[in-house]
Coordinates of C-alpha atoms in Angstrom, one line a residue:
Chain A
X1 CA 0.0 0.0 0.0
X2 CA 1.9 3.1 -1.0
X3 CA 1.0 5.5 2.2
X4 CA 2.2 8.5 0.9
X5 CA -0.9 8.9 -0.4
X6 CA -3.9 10.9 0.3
X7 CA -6.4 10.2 3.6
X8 CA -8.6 7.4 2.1
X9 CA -11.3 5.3 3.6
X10 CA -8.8 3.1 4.3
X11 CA -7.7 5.5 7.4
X12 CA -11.4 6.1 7.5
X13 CA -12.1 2.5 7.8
X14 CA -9.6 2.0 10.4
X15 CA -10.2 4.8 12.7
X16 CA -14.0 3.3 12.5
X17 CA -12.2 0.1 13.5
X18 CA -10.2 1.6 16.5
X19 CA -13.1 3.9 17.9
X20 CA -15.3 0.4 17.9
X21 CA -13.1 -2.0 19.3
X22 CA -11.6 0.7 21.6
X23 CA -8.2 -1.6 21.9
X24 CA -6.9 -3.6 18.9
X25 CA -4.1 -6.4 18.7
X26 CA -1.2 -6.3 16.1
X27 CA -3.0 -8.7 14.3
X28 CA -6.4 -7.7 15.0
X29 CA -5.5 -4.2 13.6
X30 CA -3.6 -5.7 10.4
X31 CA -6.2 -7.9 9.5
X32 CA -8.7 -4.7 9.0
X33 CA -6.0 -2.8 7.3
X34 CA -5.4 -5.5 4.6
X35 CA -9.2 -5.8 4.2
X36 CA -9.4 -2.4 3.7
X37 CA -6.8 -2.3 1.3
X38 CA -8.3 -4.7 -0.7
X39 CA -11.4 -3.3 -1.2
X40 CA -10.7 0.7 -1.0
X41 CA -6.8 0.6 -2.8
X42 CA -6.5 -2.8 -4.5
X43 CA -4.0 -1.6 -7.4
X44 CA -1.8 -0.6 -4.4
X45 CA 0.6 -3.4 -2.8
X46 CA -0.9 -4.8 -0.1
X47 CA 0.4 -3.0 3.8
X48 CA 3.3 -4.2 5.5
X49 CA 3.4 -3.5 9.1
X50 CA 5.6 -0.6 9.1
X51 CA 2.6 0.9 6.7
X52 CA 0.6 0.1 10.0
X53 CA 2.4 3.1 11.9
X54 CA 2.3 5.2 8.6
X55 CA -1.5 4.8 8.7
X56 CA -1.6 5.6 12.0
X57 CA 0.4 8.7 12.0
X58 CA -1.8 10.2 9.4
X59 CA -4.8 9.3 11.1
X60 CA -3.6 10.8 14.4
X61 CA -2.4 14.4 12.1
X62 CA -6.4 14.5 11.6
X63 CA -7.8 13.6 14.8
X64 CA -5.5 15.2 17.3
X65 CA -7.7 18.6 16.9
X66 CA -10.6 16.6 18.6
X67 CA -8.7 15.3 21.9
X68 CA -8.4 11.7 20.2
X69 CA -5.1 9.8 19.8
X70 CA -4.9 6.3 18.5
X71 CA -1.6 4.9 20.7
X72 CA 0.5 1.6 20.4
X73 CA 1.1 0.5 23.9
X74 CA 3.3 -2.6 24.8
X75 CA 1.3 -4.0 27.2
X76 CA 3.5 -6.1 30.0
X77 CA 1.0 -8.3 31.5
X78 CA 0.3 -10.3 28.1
X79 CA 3.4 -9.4 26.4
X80 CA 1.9 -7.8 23.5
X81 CA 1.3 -5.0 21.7
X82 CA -2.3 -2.7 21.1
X83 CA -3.4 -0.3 19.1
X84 CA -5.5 1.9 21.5
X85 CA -8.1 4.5 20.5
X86 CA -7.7 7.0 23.5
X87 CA -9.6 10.3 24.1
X88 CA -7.1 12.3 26.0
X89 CA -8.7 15.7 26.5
X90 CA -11.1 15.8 29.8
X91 CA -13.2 18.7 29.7
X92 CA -17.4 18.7 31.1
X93 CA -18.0 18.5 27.4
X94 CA -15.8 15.4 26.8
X95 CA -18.1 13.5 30.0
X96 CA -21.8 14.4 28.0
X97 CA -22.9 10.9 27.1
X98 CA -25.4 8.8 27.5
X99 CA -24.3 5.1 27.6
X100 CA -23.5 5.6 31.4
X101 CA -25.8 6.0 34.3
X102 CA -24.2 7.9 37.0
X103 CA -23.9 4.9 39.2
X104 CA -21.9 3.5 36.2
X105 CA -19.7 6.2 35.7
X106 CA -19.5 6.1 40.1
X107 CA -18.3 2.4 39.7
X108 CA -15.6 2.5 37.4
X109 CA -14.3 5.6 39.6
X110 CA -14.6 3.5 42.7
X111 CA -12.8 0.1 41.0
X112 CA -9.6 2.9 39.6
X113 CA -9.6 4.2 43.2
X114 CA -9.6 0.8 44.7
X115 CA -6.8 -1.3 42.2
X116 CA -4.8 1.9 42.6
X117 CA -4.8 1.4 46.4
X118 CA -4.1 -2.4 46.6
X119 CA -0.6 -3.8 46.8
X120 CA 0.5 -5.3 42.9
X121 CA -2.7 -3.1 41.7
X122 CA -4.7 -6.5 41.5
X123 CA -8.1 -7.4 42.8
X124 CA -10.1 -10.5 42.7
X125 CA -13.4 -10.6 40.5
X126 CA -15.4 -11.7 43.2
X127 CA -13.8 -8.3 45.4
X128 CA -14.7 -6.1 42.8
X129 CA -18.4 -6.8 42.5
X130 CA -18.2 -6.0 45.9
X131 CA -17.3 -2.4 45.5
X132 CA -21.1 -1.9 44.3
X133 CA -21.5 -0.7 47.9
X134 CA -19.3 1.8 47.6
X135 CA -20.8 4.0 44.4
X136 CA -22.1 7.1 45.7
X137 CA -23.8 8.3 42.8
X138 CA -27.8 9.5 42.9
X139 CA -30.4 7.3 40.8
X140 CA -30.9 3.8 40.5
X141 CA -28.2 1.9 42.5
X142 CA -25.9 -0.7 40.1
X143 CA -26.6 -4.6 41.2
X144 CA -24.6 -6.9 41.1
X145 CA -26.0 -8.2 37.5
X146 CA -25.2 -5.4 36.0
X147 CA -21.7 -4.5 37.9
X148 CA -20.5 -8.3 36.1
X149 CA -21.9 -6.6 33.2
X150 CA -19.8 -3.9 33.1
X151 CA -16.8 -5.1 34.3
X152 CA -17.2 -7.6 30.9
X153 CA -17.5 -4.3 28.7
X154 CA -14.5 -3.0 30.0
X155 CA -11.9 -6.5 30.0
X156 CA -13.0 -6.2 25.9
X157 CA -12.5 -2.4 26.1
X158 CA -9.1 -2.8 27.3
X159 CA -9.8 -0.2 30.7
X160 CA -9.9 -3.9 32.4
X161 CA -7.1 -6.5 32.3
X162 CA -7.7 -10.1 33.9
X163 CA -4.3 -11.2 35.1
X164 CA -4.4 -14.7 36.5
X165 CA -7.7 -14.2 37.0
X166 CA -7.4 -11.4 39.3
X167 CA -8.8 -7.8 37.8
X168 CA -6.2 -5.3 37.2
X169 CA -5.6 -2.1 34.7
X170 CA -5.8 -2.6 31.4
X171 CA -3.9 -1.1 28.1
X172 CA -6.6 1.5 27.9
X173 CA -6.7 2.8 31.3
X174 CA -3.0 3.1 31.4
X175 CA -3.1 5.3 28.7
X176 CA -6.0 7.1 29.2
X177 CA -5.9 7.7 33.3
X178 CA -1.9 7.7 34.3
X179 CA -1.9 11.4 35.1
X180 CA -4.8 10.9 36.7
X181 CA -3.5 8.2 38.8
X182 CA -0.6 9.7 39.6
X183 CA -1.7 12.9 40.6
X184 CA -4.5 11.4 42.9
X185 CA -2.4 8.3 44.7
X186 CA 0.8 9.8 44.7
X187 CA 1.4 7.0 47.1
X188 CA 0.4 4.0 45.5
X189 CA 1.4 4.5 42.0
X190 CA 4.9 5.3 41.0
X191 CA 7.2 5.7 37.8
X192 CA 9.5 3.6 36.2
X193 CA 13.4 5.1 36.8
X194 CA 14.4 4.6 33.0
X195 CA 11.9 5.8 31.0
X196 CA 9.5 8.7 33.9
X197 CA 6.8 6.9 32.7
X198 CA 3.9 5.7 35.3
X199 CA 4.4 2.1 36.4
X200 CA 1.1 -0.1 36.2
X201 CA 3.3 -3.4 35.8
X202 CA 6.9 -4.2 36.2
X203 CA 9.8 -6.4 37.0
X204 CA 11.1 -5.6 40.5
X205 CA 15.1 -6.2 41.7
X206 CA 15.1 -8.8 44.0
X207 CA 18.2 -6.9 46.0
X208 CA 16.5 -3.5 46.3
X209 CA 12.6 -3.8 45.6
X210 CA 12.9 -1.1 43.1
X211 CA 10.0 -1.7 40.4
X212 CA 11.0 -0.9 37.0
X213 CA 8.9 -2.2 33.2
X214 CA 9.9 -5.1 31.6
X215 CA 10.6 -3.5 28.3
X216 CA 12.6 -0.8 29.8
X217 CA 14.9 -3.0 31.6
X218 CA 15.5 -5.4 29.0
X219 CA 17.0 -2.4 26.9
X220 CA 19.2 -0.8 29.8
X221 CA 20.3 -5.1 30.5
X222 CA 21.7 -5.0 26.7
X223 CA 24.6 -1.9 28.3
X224 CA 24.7 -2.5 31.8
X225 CA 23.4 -5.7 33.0
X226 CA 23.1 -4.5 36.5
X227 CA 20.1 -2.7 38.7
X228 CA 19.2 0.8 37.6
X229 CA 18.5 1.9 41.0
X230 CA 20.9 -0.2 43.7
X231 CA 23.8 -1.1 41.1
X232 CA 24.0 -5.1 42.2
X233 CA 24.0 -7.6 39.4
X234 CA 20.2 -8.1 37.7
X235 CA 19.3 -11.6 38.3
X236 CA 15.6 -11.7 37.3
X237 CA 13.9 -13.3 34.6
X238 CA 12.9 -11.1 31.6
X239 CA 11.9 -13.0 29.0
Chain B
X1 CA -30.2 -19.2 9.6
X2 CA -28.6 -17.0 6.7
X3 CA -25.2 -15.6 7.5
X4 CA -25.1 -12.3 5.7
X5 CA -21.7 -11.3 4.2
X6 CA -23.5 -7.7 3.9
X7 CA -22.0 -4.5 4.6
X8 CA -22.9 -4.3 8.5
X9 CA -21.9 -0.7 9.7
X10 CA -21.3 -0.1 12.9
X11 CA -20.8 3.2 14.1
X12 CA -19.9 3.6 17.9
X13 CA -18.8 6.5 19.1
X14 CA -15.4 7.9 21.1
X15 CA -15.4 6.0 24.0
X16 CA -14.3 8.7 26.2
X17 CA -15.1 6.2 28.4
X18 CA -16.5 6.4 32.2
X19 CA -14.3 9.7 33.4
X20 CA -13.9 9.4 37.2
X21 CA -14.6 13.0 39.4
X22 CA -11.3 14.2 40.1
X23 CA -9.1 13.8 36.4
X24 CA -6.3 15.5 36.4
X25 CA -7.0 18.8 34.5
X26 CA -5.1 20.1 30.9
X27 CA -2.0 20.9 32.3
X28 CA -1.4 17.0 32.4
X29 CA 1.7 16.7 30.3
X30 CA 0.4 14.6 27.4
X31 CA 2.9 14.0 24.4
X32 CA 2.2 17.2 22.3
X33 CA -0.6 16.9 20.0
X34 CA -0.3 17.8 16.5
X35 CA -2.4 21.3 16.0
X36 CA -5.4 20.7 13.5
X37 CA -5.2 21.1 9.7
X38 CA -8.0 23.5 9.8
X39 CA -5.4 26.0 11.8
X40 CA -5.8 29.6 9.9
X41 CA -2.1 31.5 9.6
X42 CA -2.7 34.9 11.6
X43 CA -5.0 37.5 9.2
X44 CA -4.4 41.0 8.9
X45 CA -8.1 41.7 10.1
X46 CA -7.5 40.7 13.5
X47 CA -11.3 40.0 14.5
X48 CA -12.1 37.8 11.3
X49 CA -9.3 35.6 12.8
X50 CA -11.0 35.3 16.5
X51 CA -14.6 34.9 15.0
X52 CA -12.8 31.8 12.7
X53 CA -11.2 30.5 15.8
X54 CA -14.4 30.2 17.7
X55 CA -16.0 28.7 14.9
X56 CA -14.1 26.2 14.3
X57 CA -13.7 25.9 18.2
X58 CA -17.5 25.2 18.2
X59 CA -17.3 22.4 14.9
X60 CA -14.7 20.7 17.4
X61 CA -17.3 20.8 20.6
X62 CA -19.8 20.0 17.4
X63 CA -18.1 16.7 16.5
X64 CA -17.1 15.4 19.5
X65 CA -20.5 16.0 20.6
X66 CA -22.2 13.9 18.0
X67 CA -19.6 11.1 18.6
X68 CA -20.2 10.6 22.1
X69 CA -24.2 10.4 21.9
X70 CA -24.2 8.3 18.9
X71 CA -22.4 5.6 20.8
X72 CA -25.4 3.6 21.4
X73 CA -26.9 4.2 18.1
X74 CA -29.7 6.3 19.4
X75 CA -31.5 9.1 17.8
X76 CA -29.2 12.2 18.3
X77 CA -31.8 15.3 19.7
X78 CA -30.9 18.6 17.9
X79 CA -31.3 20.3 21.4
X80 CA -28.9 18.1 22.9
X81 CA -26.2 19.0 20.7
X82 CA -27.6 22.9 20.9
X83 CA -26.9 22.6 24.7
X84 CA -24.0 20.7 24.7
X85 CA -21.8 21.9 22.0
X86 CA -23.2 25.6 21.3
X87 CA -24.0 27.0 25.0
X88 CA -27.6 27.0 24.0
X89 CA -26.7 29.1 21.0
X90 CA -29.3 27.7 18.3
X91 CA -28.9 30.5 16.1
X92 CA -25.4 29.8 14.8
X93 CA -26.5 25.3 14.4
X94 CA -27.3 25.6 10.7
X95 CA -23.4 26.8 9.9
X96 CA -21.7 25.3 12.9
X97 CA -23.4 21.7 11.7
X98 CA -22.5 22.1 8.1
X99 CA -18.6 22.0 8.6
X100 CA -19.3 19.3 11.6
X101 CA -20.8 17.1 8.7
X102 CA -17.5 17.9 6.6
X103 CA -15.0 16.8 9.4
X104 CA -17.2 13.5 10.6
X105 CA -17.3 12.8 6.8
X106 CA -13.9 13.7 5.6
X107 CA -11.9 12.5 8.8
X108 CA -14.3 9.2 10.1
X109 CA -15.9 9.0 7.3
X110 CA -19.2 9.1 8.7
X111 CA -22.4 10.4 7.8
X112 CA -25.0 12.3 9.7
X113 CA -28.2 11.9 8.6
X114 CA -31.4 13.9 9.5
X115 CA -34.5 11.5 10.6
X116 CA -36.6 13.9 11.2
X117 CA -36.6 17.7 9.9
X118 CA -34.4 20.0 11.9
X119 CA -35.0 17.3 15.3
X120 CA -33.3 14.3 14.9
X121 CA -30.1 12.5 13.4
X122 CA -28.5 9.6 13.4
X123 CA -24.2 8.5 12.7
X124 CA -24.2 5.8 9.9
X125 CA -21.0 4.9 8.1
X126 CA -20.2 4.7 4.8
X127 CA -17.2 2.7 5.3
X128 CA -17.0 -0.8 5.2
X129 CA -15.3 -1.9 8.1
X130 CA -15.5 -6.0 7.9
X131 CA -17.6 -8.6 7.2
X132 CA -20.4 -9.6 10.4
X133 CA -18.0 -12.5 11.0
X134 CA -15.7 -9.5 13.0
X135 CA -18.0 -8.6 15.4
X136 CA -18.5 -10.0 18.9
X137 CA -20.8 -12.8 19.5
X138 CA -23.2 -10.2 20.8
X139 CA -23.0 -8.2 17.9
X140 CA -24.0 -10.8 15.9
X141 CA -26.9 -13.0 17.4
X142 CA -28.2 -9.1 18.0
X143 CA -28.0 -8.8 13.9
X144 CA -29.5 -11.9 12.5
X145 CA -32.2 -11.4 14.5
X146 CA -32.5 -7.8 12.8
X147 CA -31.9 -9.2 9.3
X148 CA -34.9 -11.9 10.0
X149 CA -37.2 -9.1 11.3
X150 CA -36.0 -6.4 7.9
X151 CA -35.7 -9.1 5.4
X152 CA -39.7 -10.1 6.4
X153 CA -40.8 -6.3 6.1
X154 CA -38.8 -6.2 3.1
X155 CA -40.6 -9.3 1.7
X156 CA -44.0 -7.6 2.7
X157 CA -43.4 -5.0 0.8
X158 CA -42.1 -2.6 3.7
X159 CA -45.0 -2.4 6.3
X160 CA -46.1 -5.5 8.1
X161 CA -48.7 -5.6 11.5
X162 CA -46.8 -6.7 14.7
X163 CA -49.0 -9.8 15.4
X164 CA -48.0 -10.9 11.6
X165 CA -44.0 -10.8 12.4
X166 CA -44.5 -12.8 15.6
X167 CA -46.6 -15.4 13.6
X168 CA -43.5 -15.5 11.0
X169 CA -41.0 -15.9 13.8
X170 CA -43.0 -18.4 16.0
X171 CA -42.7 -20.4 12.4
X172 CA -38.6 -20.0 13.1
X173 CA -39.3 -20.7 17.1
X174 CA -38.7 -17.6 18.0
X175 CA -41.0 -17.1 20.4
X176 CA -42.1 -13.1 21.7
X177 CA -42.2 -13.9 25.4
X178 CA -39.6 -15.0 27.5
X179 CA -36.1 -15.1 26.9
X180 CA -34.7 -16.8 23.6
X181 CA -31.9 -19.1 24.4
X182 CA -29.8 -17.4 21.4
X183 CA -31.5 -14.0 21.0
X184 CA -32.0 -12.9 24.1
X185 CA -35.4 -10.7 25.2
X186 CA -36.9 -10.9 21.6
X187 CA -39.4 -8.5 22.5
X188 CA -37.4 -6.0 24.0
X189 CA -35.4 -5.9 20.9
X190 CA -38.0 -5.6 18.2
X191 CA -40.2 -3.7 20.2
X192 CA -38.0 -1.0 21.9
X193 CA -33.8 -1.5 21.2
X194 CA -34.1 -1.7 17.3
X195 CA -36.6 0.9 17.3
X196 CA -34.0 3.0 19.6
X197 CA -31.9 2.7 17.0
X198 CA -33.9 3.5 14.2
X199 CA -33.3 0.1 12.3
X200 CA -37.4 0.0 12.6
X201 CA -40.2 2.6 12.7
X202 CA -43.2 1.7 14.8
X203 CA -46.4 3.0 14.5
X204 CA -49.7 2.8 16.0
X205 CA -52.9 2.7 14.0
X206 CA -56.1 2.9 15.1
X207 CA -57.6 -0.4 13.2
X208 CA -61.8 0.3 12.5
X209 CA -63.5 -2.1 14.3
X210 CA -61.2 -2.9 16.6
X211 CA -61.0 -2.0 20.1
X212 CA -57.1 -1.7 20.4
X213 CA -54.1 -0.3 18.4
X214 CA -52.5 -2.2 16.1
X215 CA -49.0 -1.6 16.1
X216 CA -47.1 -1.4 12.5
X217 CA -43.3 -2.0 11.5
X218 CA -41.5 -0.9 8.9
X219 CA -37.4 0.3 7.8
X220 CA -35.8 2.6 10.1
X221 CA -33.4 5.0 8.6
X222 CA -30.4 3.4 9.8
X223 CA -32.1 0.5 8.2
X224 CA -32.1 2.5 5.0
X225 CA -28.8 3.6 5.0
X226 CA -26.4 0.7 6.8
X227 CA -27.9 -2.1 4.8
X228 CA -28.5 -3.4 1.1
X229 CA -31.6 -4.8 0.2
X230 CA -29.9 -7.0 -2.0
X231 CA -28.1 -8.8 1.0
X232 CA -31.5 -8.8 2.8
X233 CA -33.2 -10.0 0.3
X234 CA -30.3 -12.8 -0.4
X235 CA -30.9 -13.6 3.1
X236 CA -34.6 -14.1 2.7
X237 CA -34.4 -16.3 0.2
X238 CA -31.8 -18.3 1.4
X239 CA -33.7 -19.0 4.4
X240 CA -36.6 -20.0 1.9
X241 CA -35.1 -21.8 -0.4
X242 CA -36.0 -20.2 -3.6
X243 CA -33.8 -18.1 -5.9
X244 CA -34.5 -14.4 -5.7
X245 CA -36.3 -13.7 -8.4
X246 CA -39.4 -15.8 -7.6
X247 CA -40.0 -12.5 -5.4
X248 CA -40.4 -10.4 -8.4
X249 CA -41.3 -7.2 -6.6
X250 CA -38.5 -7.3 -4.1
X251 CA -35.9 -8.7 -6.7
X252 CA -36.4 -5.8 -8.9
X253 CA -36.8 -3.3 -5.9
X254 CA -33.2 -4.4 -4.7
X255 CA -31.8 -4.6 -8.1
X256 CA -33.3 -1.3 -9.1
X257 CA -35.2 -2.5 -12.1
X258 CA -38.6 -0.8 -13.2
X259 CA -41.2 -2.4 -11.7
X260 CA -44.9 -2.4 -13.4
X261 CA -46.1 -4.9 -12.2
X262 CA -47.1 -3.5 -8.6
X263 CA -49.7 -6.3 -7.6
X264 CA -47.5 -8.8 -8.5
X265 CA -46.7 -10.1 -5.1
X266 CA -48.3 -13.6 -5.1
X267 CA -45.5 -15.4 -3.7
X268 CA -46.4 -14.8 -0.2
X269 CA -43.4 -15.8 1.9
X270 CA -45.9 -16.9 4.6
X271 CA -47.2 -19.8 2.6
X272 CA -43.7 -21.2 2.3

């Protein structure tokens, strides 16, 4: 696919894809480019996945005016990589929908607050159903049916990552809420040493404790294959 | 059951996703985002310059505006977007949605459509974006249910009584009461989500003689513009058995042939 070309509807077509789906695998996302190709450019060659970030790049020149970034994120947890449809700009404007109920909006705020708070930012399923009792919001209060519900929407999102079966953050959330996170639990939630950014999962130096992302470290172990923070000899897995 | 390779759109809106209370306001240090192409370079006049910035300020609160309410394919109230995106301005909607229409089409390549006069639109796409074998299970049973329900208006000639489609689904077990082990709440779907979503118009009409309104259904817009009668009608007659143009009014409706022959609808799909 020759991407110097003009916007088409195959960035159309994909930006539909991301704004759907919300979070997109490598191969997920390729597989609708290719499609797209086919039908909107076929006298092109068909996209290679460097044409993947090309596509992206353009799209994200035409979006950016409205708050909305599509971002690759290497997610830790599963050892891949997503393409993630983010709306970055927060404004009253940005919260006027109306697929939420308050209480909905209340829970999601209360599960954030609470994996924030927990030690390894992990809760059990069963834990977080429980947090129905603490949504504040006015109107019809969220059961329990619907709480499972919702919890479901947001693993497929991507604001929701299982992790051994335990409920943590997910691709989406780390890209959409890590200020937010960090400015609120200043506490809980820290940064990784190599690369500032904020640390949802990580490797962590069995001499010093320091926490620190697996794809950072396995770049600073190719110069110096010792601890960022305490200087002893790294000895932890990082495959 | 008919598996339609049709050109299912689905248009769901920006996510912005649940925002909790406290986010952390813009001086969040986000990677820098490129400016927009519709930036103007500084004019001589300087208040033609601010009244163009607020403009297209107000096409940006436009668009993202329409994007987040059209997530769950609902109809899209004029007033809301007046309120939301305009400060209650109505006077300036006419010009402000014009260029929102432009951006949605040139940058998402959606379409927004007017249902009713200077009330009520709906987001459709007109971008493929994959066959129905792509969406989630969900998805899915949700839209062969839909096809069934569209491709037996279609086949009745576009308006059919609502005791007639639950006698053609109770043919396909599908009953109206209860829950349907693959479908779901049937009648909440026919009766209120697809209606929701403008895939079907209801209407009540006062039948002589009888002592209760009959209710009628019949194509929504988003009906109209997301789906191809040809697929529907492809569907149909899969499901039946019988090539296409046994149905000789339908086949040349979906094809786009004349059709003289307006009372020529003996193949009643019902007797099949």
């Amino acid at each position: 696919m020759n991407s110097t070309t003009a916007y088409s509807n195959v960035h159309r077509g994909f930006l539909q894809a991301c704004v759907l789906n919300s979070t997109l695998t490598l191969s997920q996302a390729f597989k609708i480019i290719s499609q797209l190709a086919e039908k909107y450019a076929p006298d092109d060659p068909a996209p290679t996945d460097d044409e993947m970030d090309t596509v992206v790049a353009e799209i994200n020149a035409q979006i950016g005016r409205f708050g909305q970034r599509i971002v690759l994120l290497d997610f830790d947890p599963t050892q891949k990589e997503y393409y993630i449809f983010a709306n970055l700009s927060d404004t009253p404007l940005d919260r006027v929908q109306e697929a939420y109920t308050e209480a909905e909006v209340d829970f999601f705020r209360v599960v954030l607050h609470e994996l924030a708070c927990t030690e390894h930012h992990r809760i059990q399923q069963i834990a977080c159903l429980n947090l129905t009792a603490n949504v504040v919001a006015s109107g019809e209060p969220l059961t329990k049916g619907r709480a499972e519900e919702l919890i479901d929407d947001w693993l497929e999102e991507g604001y929701l990552a299982l992790t051994k079966k335990d409920i943590g953050f997910g691709p989406k959330t780390m890209v959409e809420f890590d200020r937010y996170l960090l400015n609120n639990f200043p506490d809980h939630i820290d940064t990784c040493r190599l690369c500032k950014e904020v640390l949802f999962y990580g490797v962590k130096c069995d001499k010093c404790s320091e926490m620190l992302h697996k794809s950072c470290m396995k770049k600073y172990i190719q110069r110096l294959k010792k601890c960022p923070a305490c200087n002893k000899v790294w000895t932890v897995a990082l495959e | 059951m008919p598996r339609s390779s049709g050109t299912l759109s689905q248009t769901s809106a920006a996510r912005g996703g649940p925002g909790p209370c406290n986010r952390a306001g813009p001086s969040q240090s986000q990677p820098a985002r490129p400016t927009g192409a519709s930036q103007k370079p500084p004019q001589e006049n300087g208040s033609s310059s601010s009244v163009d910035v607020e403009l297209d300020h107000m096409v940006i609160n436009l668009v993202k505006t329409v994007l987040n309410l059209s997530v769950n394919k609902h109809l899209i109230k004029k007033a809301d977007l007046v309120k939301n995106a305009l400060g209650g301005n109505g006077r300036l909607f006419a010009k402000v949605i014009e260029q929102a229409k432009e951006e949605l089409a040139d940058v998402f390549g959606y379409k927004l459509v007017e249902t009713e006069r200077n009330k009520s639109f709906i987001l459709v796409s007109t971008v493929t974006c994959g066959s129905v074998m792509d969406m989630s299970e969900d998805y899915r049973r949700k839209y062969t249910l839909l096809y069934l329900v569209l491709g037996y208006i279609y086949m009745k000639n576009g308006d059919v009584s609502e005791q007639g489609l639950w006698d053609f689904l109770a043919k396909l077990n599908i009953s109206d009461e209860g829950e349907h082990s693959f479908f779901g709440d049937v009648r909440k779907l026919i009766t209120e989500t697809f209606v929701k979503q403008a895939y079907l118009v209801r209407t009540k009409q006062v039948v002589e003689g009888m002592n209760d309104d009959r209710f009628f259904y019949g194509w929504g817009a988003r009906a109209e513009h997301e789906l191809s009668k040809k697929d529907i009608l492809e569907s149909i007659c899969k499901l039946m058995g019988k090539p296409s143009i046994c149905y000789i009014t339908q086949h040349a409706a979906a094809y786009g042939l004349n059709d003289d022959d307006e009372g020529d609808d003996s193949m009643d799909v019902t007797q099949n």
